[in-house]
CSV table of N, CA and C and ligand atoms in Angstrom, one decimal:
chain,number,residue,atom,x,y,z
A,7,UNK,N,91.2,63.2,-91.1
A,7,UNK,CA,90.6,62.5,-92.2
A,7,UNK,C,89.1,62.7,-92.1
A,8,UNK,N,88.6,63.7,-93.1
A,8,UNK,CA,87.1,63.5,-92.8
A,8,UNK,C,86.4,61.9,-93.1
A,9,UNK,N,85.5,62.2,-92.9
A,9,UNK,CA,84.0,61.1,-93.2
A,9,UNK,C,83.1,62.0,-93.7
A,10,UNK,N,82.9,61.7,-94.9
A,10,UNK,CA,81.7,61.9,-95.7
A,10,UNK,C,80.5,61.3,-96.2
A,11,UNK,N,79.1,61.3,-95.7
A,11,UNK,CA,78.3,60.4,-96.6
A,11,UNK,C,77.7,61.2,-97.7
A,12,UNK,N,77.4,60.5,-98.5
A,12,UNK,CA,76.9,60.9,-100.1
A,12,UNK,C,75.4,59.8,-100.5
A,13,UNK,N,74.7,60.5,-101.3
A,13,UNK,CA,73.5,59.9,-101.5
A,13,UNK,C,73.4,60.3,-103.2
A,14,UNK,N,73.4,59.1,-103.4
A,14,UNK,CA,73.4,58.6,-105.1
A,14,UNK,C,72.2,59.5,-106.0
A,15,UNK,N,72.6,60.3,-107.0
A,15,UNK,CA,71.1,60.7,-107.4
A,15,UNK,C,70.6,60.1,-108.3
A,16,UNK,N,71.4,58.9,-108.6
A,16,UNK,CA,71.0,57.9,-109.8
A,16,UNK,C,69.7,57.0,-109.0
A,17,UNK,N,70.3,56.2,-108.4
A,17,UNK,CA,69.6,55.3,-107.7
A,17,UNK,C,69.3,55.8,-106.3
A,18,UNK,N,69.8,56.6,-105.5
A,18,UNK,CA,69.0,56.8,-104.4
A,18,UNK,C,70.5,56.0,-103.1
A,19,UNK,N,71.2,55.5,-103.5
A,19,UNK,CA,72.1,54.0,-102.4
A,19,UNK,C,72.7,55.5,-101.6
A,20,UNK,N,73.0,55.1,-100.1
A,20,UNK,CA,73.9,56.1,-99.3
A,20,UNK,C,75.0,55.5,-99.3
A,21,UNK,N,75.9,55.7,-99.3
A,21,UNK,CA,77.2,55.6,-99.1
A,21,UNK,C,78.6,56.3,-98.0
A,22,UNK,N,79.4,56.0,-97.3
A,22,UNK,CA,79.9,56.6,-96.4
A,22,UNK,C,81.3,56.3,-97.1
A,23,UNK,N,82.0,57.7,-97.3
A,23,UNK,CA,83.4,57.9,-97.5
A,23,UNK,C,84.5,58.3,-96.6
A,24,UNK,N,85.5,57.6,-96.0
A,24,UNK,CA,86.6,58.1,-95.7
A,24,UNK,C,87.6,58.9,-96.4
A,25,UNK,N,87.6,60.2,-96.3
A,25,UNK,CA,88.8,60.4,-97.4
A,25,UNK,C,90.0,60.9,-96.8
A,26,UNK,N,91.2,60.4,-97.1
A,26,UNK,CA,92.7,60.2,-96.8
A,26,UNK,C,93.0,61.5,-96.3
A,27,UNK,N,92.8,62.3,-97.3
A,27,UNK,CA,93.1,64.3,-97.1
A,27,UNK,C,92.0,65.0,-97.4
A,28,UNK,N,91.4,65.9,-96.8
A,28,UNK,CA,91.0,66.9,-96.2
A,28,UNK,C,91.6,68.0,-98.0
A,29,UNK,N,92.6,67.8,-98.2
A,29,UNK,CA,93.3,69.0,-99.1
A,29,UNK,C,93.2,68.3,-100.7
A,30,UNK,N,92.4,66.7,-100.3
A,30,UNK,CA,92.1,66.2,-102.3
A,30,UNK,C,91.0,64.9,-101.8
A,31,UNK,N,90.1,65.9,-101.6
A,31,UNK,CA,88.6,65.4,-101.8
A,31,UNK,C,88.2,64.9,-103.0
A,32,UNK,N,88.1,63.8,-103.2
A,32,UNK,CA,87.7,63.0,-104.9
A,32,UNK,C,86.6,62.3,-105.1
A,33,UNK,N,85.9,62.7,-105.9
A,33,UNK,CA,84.5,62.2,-106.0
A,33,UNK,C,84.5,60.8,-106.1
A,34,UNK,N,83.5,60.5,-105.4
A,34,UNK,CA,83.1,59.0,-105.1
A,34,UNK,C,82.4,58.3,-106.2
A,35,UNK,N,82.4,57.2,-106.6
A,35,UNK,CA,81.1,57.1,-107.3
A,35,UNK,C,80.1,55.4,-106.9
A,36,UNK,N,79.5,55.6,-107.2
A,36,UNK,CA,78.1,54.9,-106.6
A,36,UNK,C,78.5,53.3,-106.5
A,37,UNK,N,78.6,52.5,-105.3
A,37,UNK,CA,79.3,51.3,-105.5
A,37,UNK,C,78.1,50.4,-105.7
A,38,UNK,N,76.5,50.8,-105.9
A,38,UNK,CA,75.4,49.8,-106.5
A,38,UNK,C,75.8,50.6,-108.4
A,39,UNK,N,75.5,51.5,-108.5
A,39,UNK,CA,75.5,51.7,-110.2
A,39,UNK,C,76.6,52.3,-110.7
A,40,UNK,N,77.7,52.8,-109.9
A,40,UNK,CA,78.3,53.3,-110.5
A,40,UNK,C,78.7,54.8,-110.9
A,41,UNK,N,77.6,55.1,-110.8
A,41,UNK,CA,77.1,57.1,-110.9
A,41,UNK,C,78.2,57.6,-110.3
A,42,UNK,N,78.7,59.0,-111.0
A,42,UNK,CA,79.1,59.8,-110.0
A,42,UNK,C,78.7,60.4,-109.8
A,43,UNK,N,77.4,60.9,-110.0
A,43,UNK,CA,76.3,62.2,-109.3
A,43,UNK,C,76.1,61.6,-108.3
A,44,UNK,N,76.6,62.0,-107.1
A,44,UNK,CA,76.9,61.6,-105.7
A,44,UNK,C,76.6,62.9,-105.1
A,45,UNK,N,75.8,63.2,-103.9
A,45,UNK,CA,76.0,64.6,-103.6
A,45,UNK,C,76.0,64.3,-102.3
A,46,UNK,N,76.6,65.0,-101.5
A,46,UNK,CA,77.4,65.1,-100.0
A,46,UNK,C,76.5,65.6,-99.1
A,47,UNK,N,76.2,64.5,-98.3
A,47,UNK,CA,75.1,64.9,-97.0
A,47,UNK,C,75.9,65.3,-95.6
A,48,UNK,N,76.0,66.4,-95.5
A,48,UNK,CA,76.3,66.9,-94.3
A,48,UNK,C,76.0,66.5,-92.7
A,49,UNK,N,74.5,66.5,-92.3
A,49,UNK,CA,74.1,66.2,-91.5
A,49,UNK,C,74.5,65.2,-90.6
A,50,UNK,N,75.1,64.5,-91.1
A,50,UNK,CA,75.7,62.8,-90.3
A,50,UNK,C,76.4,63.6,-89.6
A,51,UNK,N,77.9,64.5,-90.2
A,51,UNK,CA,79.1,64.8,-89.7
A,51,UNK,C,78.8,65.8,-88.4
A,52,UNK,N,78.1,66.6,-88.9
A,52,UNK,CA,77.9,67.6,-87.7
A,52,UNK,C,76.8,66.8,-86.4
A,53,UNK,N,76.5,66.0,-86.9
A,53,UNK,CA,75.4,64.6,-85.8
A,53,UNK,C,77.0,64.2,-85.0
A,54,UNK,N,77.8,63.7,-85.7
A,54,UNK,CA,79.1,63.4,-84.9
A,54,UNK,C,79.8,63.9,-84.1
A,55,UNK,N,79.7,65.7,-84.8
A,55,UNK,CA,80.6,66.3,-84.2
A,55,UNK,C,79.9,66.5,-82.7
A,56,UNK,N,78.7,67.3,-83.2
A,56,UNK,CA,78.2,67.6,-81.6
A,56,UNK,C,77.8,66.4,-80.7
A,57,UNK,N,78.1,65.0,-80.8
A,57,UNK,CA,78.1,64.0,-80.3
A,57,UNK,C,79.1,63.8,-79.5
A,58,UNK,N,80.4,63.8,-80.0
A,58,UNK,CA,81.7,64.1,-80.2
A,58,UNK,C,81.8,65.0,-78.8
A,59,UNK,N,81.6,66.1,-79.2
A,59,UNK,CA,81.7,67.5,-78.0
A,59,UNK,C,81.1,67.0,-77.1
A,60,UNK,N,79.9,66.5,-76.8
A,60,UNK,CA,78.8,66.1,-75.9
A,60,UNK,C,80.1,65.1,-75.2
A,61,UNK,N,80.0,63.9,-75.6
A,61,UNK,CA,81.1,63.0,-74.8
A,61,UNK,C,82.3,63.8,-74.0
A,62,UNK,N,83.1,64.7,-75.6
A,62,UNK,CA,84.1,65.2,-74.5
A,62,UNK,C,83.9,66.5,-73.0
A,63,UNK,N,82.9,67.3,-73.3
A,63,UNK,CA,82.5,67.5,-71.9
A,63,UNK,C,81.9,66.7,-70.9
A,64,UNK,N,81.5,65.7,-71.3
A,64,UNK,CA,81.6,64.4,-70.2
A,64,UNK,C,83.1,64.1,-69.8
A,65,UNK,N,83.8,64.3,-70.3
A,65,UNK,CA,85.1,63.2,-70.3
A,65,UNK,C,86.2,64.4,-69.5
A,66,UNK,N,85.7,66.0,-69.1
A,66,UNK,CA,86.0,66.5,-68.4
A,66,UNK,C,86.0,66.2,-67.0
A,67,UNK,N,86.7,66.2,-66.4
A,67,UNK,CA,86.6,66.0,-64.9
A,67,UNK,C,86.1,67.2,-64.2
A,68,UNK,N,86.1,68.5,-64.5
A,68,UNK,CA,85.1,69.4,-63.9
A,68,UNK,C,84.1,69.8,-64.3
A,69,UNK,N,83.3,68.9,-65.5
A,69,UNK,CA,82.2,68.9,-65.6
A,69,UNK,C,81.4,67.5,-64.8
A,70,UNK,N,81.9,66.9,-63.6
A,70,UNK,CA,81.8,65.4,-62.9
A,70,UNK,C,81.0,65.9,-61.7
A,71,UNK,N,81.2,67.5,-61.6
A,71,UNK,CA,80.4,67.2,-60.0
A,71,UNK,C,81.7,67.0,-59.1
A,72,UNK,N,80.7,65.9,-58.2
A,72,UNK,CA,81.6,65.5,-57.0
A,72,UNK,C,82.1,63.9,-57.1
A,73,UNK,N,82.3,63.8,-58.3
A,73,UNK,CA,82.9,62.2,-58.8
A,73,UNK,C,84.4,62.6,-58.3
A,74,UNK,N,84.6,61.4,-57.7
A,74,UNK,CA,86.1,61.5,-57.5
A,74,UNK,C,87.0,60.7,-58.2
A,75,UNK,N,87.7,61.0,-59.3
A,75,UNK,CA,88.1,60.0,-60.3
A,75,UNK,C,89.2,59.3,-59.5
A,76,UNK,N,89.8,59.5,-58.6
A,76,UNK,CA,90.6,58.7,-57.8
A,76,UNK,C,90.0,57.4,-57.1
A,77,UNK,N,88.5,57.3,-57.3
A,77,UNK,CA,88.1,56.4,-56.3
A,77,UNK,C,87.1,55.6,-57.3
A,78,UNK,N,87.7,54.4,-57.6
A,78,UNK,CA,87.0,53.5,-58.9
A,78,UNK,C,84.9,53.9,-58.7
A,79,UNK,N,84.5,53.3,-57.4
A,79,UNK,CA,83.0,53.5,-56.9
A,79,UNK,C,82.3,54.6,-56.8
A,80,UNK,N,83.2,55.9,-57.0
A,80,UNK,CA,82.9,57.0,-57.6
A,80,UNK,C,82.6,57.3,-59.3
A,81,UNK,N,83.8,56.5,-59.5
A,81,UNK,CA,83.5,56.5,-61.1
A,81,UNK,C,82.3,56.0,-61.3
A,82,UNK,N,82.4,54.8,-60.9
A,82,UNK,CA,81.3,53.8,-61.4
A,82,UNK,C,80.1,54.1,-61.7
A,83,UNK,N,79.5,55.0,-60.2
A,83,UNK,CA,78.1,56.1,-60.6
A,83,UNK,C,78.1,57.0,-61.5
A,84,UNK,N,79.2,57.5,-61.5
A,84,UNK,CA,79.1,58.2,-62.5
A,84,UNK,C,79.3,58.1,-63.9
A,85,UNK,N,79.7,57.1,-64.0
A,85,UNK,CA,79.9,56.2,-65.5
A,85,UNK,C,78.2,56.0,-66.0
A,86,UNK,N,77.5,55.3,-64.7
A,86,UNK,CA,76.1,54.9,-64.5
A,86,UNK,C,75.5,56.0,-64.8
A,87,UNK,N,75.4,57.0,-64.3
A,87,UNK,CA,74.7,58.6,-64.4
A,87,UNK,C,75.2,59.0,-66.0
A,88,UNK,N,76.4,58.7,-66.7
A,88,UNK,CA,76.7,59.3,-67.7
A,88,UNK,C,76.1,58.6,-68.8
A,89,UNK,N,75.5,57.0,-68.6
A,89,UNK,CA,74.8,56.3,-69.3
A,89,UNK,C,73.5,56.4,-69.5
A,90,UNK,N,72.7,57.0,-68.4
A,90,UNK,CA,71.8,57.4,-68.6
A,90,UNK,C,71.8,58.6,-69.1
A,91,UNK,N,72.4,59.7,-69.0
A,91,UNK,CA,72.1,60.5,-69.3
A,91,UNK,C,72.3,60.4,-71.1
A,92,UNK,N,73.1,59.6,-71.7
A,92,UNK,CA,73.4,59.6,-73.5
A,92,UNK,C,71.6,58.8,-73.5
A,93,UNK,N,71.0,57.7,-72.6
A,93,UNK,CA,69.8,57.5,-73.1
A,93,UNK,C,70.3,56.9,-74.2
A,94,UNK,N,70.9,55.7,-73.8
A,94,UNK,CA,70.8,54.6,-74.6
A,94,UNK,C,71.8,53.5,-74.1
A,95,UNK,N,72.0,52.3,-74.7
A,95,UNK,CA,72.6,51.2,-73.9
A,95,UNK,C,74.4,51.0,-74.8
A,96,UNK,N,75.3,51.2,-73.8
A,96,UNK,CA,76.5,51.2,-74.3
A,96,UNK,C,77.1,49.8,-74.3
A,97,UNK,N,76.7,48.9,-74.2
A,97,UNK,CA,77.0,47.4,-74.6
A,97,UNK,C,77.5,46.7,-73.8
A,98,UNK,N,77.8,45.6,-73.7
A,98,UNK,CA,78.7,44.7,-72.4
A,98,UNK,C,79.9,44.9,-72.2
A,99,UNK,N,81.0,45.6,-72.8
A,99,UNK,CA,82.3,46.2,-72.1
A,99,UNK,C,81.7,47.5,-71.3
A,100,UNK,N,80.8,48.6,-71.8
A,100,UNK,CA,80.6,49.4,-70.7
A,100,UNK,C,79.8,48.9,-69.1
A,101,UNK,N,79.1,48.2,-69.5
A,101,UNK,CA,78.5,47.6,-68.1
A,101,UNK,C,80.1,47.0,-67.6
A,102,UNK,N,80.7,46.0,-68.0
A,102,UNK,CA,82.1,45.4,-67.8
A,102,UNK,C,82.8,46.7,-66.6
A,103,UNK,N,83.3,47.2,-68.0
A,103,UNK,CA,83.9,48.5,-67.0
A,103,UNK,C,83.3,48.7,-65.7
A,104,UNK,N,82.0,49.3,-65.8
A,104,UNK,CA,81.7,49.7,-64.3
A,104,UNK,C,81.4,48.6,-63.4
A,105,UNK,N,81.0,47.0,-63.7
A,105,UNK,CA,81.2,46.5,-62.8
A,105,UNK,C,82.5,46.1,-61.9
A,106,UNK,N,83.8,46.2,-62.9
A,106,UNK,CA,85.0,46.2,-62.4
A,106,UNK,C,85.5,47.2,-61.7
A,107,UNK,N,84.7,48.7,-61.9
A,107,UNK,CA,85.1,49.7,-61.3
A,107,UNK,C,84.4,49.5,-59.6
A,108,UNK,N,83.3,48.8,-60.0
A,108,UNK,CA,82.8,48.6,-58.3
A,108,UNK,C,83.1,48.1,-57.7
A,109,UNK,N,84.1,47.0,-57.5
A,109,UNK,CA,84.9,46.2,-57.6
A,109,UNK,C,86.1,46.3,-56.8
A,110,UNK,N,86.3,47.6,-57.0
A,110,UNK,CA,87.4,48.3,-56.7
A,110,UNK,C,88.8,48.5,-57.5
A,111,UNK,N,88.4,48.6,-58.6
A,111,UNK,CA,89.6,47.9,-59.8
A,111,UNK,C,89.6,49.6,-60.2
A,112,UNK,N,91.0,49.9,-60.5
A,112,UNK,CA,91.5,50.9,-61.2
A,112,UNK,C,91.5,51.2,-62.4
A,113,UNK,N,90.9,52.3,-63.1
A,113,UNK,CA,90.7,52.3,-64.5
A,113,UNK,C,92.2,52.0,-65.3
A,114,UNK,N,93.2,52.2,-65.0
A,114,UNK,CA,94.5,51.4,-65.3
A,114,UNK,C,94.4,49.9,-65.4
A,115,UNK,N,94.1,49.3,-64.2
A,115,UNK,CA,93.8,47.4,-64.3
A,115,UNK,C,93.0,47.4,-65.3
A,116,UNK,N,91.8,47.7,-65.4
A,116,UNK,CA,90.6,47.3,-65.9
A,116,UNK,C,91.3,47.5,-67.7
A,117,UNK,N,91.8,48.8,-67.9
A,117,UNK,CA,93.2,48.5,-69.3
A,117,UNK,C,93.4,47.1,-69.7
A,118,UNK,N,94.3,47.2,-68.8
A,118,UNK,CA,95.1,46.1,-69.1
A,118,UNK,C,94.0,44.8,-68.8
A,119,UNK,N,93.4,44.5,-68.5
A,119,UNK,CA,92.3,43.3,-68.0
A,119,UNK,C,91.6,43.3,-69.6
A,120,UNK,N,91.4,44.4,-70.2
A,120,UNK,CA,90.6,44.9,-71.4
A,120,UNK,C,91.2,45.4,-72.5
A,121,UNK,N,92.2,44.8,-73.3
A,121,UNK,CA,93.0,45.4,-74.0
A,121,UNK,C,92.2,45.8,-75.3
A,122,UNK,N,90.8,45.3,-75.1
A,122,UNK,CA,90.6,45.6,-76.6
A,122,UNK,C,89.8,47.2,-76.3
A,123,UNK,N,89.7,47.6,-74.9
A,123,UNK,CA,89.0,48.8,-75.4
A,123,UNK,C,89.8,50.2,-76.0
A,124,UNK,N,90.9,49.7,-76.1
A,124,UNK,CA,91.8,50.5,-77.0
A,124,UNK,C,92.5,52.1,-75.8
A,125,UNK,N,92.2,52.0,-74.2
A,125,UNK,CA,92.5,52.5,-73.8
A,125,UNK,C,91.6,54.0,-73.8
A,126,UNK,N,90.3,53.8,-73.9
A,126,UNK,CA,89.0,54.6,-74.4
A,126,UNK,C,87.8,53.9,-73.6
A,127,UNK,N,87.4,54.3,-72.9
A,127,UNK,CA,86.5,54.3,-72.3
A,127,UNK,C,85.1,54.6,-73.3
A,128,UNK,N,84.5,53.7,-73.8
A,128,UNK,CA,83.4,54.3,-74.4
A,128,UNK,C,83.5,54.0,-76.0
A,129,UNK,N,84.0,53.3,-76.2
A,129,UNK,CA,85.0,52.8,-77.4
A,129,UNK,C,84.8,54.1,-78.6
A,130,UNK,N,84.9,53.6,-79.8
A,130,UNK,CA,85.0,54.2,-80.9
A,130,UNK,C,83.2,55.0,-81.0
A,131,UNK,N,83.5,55.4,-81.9
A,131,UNK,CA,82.0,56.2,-82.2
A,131,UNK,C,81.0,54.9,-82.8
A,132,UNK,N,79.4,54.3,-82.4
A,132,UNK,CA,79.3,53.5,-83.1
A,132,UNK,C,78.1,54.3,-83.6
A,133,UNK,N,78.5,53.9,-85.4
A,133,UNK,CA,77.5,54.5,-85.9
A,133,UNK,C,76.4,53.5,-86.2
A,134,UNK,N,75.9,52.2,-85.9
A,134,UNK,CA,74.8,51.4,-86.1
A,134,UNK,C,75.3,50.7,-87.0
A,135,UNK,N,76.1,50.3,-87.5
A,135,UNK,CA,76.4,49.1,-88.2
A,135,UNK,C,76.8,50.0,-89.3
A,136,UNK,N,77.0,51.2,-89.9
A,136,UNK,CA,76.8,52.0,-90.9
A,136,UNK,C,78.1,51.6,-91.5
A,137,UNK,N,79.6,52.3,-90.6
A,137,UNK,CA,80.7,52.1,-91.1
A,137,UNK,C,81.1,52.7,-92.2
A,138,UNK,N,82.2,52.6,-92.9
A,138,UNK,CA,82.9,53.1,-93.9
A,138,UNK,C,83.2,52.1,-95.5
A,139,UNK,N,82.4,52.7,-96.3
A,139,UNK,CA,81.9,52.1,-98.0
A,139,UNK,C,83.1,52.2,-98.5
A,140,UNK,N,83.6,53.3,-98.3
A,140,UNK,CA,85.4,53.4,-99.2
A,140,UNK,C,86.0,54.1,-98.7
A,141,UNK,N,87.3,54.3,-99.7
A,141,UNK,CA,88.5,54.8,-98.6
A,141,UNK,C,88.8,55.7,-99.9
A,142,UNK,N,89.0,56.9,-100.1
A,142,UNK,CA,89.7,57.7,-101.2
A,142,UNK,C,90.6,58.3,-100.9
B,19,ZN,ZN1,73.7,54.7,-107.6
């Protein structure tokens, strides 16, 4: 399902669309005026994508070095090294996480201890409060 944002040419409002299919893309129209001169800003999605890729070659085990994912205190640096390196602060379940990984807790426990991180390390993509305007 893509995500689309669109920027109003009436009034200027951004808007972020979920659309259902990929195969019936349907124009949006402006939820401040109404417009449907809406035109499709690209840049977010491919900001995602290569974000996206970035994480998942993180999320490679042989791009880890010498992290041993069998050994929680192993993770944990390197969870810490992988935080620094995004250069920015991943919120109180990621701290959570690694301090339970120091702990000596199994990323399995730490699951189940944490049901809400959805079994994702690093939760969902946050886009800044931006979120999704409508659903088409
Ligand atoms: Zn508008």
């Amino acid at each position: 399902m893509p995500i689309y944002e669109y920027r109003c040419q009436e009034c200027g409002r951004r808007t972020t669309v979920l659309h259902r299919s990929i195969h019936n893309i349907q124009q949006p129209t402006c939820p401040r005026c109404g417009s449907q001169n809406l035109k499709r800003l690209i840049s977010k999605v491919a900001y995602v994508r290569s974000e996206e890729a970035r994480l998942e070659a993180m999320a490679d085990p042989s791009n880890w070095g010498d992290v041993d994912e069998n050994d929680p205190k192993s993770l944990a640096r390197f969870m810490r090294k992988m935080s620094q390196e995004l250069g920015e602060d991943l919120g109180p379940e990621f701290e959570e996480v690694i301090d339970r990984l120091e702990a000596g807790q199994s990323p399995e426990e730490i699951e189940k201890a944490m049901p809400e991180l959805g079994g994702e390390l690093g939760g969902d993509l946050d886009e800044g409060g931006g979120g999704i305007d409508q659903v088409l």
